[in-house]
XYZ file of C-alpha atoms in Angstrom:
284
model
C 157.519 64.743 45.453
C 159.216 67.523 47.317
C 157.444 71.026 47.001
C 159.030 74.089 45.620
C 160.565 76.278 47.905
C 159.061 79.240 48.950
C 158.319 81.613 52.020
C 156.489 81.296 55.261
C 154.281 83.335 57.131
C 151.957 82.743 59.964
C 150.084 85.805 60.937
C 148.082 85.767 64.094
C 144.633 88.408 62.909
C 142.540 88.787 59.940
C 144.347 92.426 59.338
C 147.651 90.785 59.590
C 147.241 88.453 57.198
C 145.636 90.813 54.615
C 148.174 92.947 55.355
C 151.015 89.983 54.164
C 148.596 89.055 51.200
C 148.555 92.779 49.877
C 152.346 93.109 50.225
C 152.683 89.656 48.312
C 150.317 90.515 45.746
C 149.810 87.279 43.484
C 152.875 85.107 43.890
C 151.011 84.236 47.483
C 148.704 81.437 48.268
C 146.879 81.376 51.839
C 147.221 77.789 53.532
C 143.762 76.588 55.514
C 143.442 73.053 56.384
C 145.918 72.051 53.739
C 144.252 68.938 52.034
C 143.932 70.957 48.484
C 147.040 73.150 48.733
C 149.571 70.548 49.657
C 149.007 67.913 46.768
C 149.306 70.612 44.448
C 152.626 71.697 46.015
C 153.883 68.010 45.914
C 152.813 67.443 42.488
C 154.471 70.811 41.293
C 151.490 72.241 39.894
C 151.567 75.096 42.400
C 154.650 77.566 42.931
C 154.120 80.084 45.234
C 156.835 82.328 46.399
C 154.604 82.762 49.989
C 152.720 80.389 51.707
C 150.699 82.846 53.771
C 149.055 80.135 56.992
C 145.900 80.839 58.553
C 145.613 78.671 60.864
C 146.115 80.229 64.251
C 143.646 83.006 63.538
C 141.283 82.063 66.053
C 138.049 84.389 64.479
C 138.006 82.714 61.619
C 136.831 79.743 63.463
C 133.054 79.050 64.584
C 129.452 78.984 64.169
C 127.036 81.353 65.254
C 123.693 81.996 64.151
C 122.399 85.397 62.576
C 119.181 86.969 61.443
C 117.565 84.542 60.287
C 121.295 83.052 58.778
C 124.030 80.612 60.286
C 127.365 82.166 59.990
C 130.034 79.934 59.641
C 133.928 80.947 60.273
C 136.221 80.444 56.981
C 138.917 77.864 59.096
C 136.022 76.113 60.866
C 136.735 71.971 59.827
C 134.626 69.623 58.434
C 134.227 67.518 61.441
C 133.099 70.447 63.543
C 130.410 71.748 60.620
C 128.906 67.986 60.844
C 128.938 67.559 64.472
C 127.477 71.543 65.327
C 123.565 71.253 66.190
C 122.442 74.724 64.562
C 123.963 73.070 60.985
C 121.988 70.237 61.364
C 118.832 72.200 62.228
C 119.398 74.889 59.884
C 121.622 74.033 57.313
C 120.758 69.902 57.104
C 122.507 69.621 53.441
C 125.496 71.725 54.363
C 126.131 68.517 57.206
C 124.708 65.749 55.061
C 127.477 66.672 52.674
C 130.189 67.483 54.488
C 129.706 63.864 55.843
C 130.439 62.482 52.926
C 133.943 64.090 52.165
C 137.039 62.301 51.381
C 137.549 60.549 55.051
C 137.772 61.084 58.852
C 141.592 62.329 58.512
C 140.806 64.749 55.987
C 137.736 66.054 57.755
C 139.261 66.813 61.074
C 141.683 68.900 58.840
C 139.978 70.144 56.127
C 137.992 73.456 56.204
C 135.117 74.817 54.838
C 136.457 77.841 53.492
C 139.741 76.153 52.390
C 137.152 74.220 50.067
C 135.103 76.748 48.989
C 138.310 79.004 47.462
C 140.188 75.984 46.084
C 137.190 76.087 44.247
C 137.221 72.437 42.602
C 133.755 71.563 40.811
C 134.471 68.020 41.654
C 134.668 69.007 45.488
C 131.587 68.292 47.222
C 130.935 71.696 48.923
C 130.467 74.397 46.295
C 127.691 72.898 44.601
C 126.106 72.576 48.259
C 126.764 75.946 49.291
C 125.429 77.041 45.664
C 122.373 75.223 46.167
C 121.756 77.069 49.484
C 122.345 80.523 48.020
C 125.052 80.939 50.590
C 126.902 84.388 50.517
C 130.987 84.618 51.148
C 132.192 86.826 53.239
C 135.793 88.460 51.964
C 138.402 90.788 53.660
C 140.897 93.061 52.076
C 142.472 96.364 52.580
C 139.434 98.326 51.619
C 136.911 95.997 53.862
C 134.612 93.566 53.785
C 133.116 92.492 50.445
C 129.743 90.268 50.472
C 129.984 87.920 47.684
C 126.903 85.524 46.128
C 127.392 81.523 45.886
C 126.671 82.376 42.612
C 128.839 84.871 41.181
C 132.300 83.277 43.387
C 132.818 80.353 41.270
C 134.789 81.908 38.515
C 136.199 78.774 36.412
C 138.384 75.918 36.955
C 140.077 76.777 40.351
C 139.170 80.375 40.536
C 136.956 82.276 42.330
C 135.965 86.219 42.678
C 138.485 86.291 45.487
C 140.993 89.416 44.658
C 144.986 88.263 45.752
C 144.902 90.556 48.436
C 141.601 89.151 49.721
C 141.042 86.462 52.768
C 137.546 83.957 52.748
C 136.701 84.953 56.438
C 132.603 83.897 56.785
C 130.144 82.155 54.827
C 126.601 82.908 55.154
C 123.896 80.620 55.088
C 120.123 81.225 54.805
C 118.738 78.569 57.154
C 116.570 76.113 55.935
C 114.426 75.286 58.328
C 110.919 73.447 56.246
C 113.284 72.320 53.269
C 113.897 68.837 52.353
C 117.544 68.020 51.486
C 119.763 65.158 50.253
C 123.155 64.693 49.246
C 123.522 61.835 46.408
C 126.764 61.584 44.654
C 128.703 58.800 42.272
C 131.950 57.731 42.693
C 134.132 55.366 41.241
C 135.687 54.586 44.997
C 135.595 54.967 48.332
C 136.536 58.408 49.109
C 137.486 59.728 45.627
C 136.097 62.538 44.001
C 132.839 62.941 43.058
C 131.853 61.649 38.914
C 128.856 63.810 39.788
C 127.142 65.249 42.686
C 123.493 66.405 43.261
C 122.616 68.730 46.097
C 118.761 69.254 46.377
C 116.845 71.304 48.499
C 112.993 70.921 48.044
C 109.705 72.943 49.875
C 106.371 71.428 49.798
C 103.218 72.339 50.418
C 99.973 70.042 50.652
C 102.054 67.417 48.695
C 103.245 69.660 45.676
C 106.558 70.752 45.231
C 106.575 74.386 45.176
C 110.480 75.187 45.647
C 113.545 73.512 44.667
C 117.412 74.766 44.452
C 119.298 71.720 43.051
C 123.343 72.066 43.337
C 125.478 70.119 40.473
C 128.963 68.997 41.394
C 131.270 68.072 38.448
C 129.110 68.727 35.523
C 131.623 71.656 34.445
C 134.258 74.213 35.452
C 132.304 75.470 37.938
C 129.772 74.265 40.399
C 126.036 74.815 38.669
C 122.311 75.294 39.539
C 119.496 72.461 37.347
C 117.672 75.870 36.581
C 116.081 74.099 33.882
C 114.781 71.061 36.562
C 114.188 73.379 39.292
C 111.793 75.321 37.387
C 110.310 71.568 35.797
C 109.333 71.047 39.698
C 107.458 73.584 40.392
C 104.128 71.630 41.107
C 105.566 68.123 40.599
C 103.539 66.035 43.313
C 104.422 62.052 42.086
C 107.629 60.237 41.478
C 107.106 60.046 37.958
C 106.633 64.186 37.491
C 110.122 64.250 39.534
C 111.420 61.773 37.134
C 110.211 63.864 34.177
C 111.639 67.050 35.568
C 114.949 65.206 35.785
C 115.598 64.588 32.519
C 116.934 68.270 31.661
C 118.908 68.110 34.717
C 122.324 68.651 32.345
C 120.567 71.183 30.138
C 123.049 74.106 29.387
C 125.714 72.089 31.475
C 129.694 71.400 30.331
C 130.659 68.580 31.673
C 134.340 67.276 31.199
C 136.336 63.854 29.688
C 138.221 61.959 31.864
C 139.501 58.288 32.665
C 136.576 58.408 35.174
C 133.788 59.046 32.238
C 132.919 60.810 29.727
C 130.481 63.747 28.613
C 127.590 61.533 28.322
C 128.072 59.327 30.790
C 127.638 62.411 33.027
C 125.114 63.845 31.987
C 123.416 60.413 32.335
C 124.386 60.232 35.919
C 123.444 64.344 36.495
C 119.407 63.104 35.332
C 119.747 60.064 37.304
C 121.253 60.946 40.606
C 118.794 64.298 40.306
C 115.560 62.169 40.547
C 117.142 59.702 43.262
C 117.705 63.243 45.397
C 114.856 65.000 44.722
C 112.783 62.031 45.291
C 114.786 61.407 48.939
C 114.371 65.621 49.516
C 110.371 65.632 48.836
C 110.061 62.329 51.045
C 108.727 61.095 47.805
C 111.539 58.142 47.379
């Protein structure tokens, strides 16, 4: 379908395009990489009177590393977060998972931060970014605002992002002495995710003693296994893993769709949660 019509703007800094954002106030809607935005302008479920494009803001692109963090630029693509050495050192899951988005077109496109504030549970990358207790970085007119994984996923499509806001960084904790793996279901080749698991795992002397364990798709947000991270703690066999999994969908809201149904998910949350742990602890 053809979009609505609306306005264009293509600021060139991070002030100029909070600047247009503030002035626009919610009838605006900032284009990144465009593989979330534009479907939803074709299929007329978005109507924006400004399309507000970020793409030729050159600091918004890039990895660097910080105190002890890796500090990843909002615009920065998929294919460039997969490919960057210091991700893959110190932020294994972040690449592991990006790898497995959608398909080569739509990673050399898509962004990170363009992900992160479409803010789809079924996307791959908030539950990962969750799971690494990642913090967002925002910019508006009164400055910077640090944000916790944790407190921007709002519901369903929203985020803690205020209209006159821009996702500039995310912050990342590096990882180095975790275990990671990325295990998701899904009906097809490059379709959503059914469910996702992102697990992180520490171990010492063959005991887990850590875990942070990321759930994509098991409600209108992305959400932590608290209950399965804190079953863990200790877990040194397959079979303690596989008992810890079984409250992986504890306090979780998982949706009905053509692709499955409540149960069927949480079935798949326990299973794929044992399968990743396992691979993270070296156990599998």
């Amino acid at each position: 379908m053809i979009p609505p019509a609306f306005e264009y703007a293509r600021p060139t800094s991070v002030d100029e395009a909070v600047r247009t954002l503030a002035d626009a106030g919610e009838d605006a809607k900032v284009l990144a990489g465009g593989q979330s935005l534009l479907p939803l302008l074709r299929l007329r479920l978005a109507f924006p009177e400004l399309v507000v494009d970020v793409g030729r803001i050159p600091e918004l692109r890039g990895i660097r590393e910080g105190e002890g963090t890796l500090i990843i630029g909002a615009m920065t693509s998929h294919h460039d977060v997969i490919r960057d050495p210091r991700v893959c050192r110190h932020a294994g899951l972040l690449a592991a998972a990006t790898a497995t988005v959608a398909d080569p077109a739509v990673r050399h496109r898509g962004t990170l931060g363009g992900s992160l504030a479409h803010a789809d549970p079924a996307g791959d990358l908030p539950a990962v970014i969750l799971a690494l207790d990642a913090t967002l970085i925002a910019v508006g007119p009164e400055g910077r605002r640090a944000i916790p994984a944790r407190e921007f996923f709002v519901d369903y499509l929203q985020t803690a992002l205020r209209p006159d806001e821009l996702l500039v960084e995310v912050e990342i904790p590096t990882t180095d002495g975790w275990g990671f793996h990325y295990e998701k279901f899904n009906r097809v080749a490059q379709a959503w995710a059914v469910v996702g698991v992102a697990a992180l795992v520490r171990r010492d002397n063959g005991h887990i003693t850590a875990s942070r364990i990321g759930l994509t798709n098991m409600g209108s947000t992305p959400l932590r296994a608290a209950a399965t991270e804190e079953a863990l703690v200790g877990a040194d066999a397959a079979g303690s893993v596989r008992r810890a999994a079984q409250v992986a969908a504890d306090g979780t809201h998982p949706s009905s769709d053509p692709s499955a149904s409540p149960a069927y998910r949480a079935h798949l949350a326990r299973v794929l949660t044992r399968r990743a742990v396992l691979s993270a602890a070296g156990m599998g």
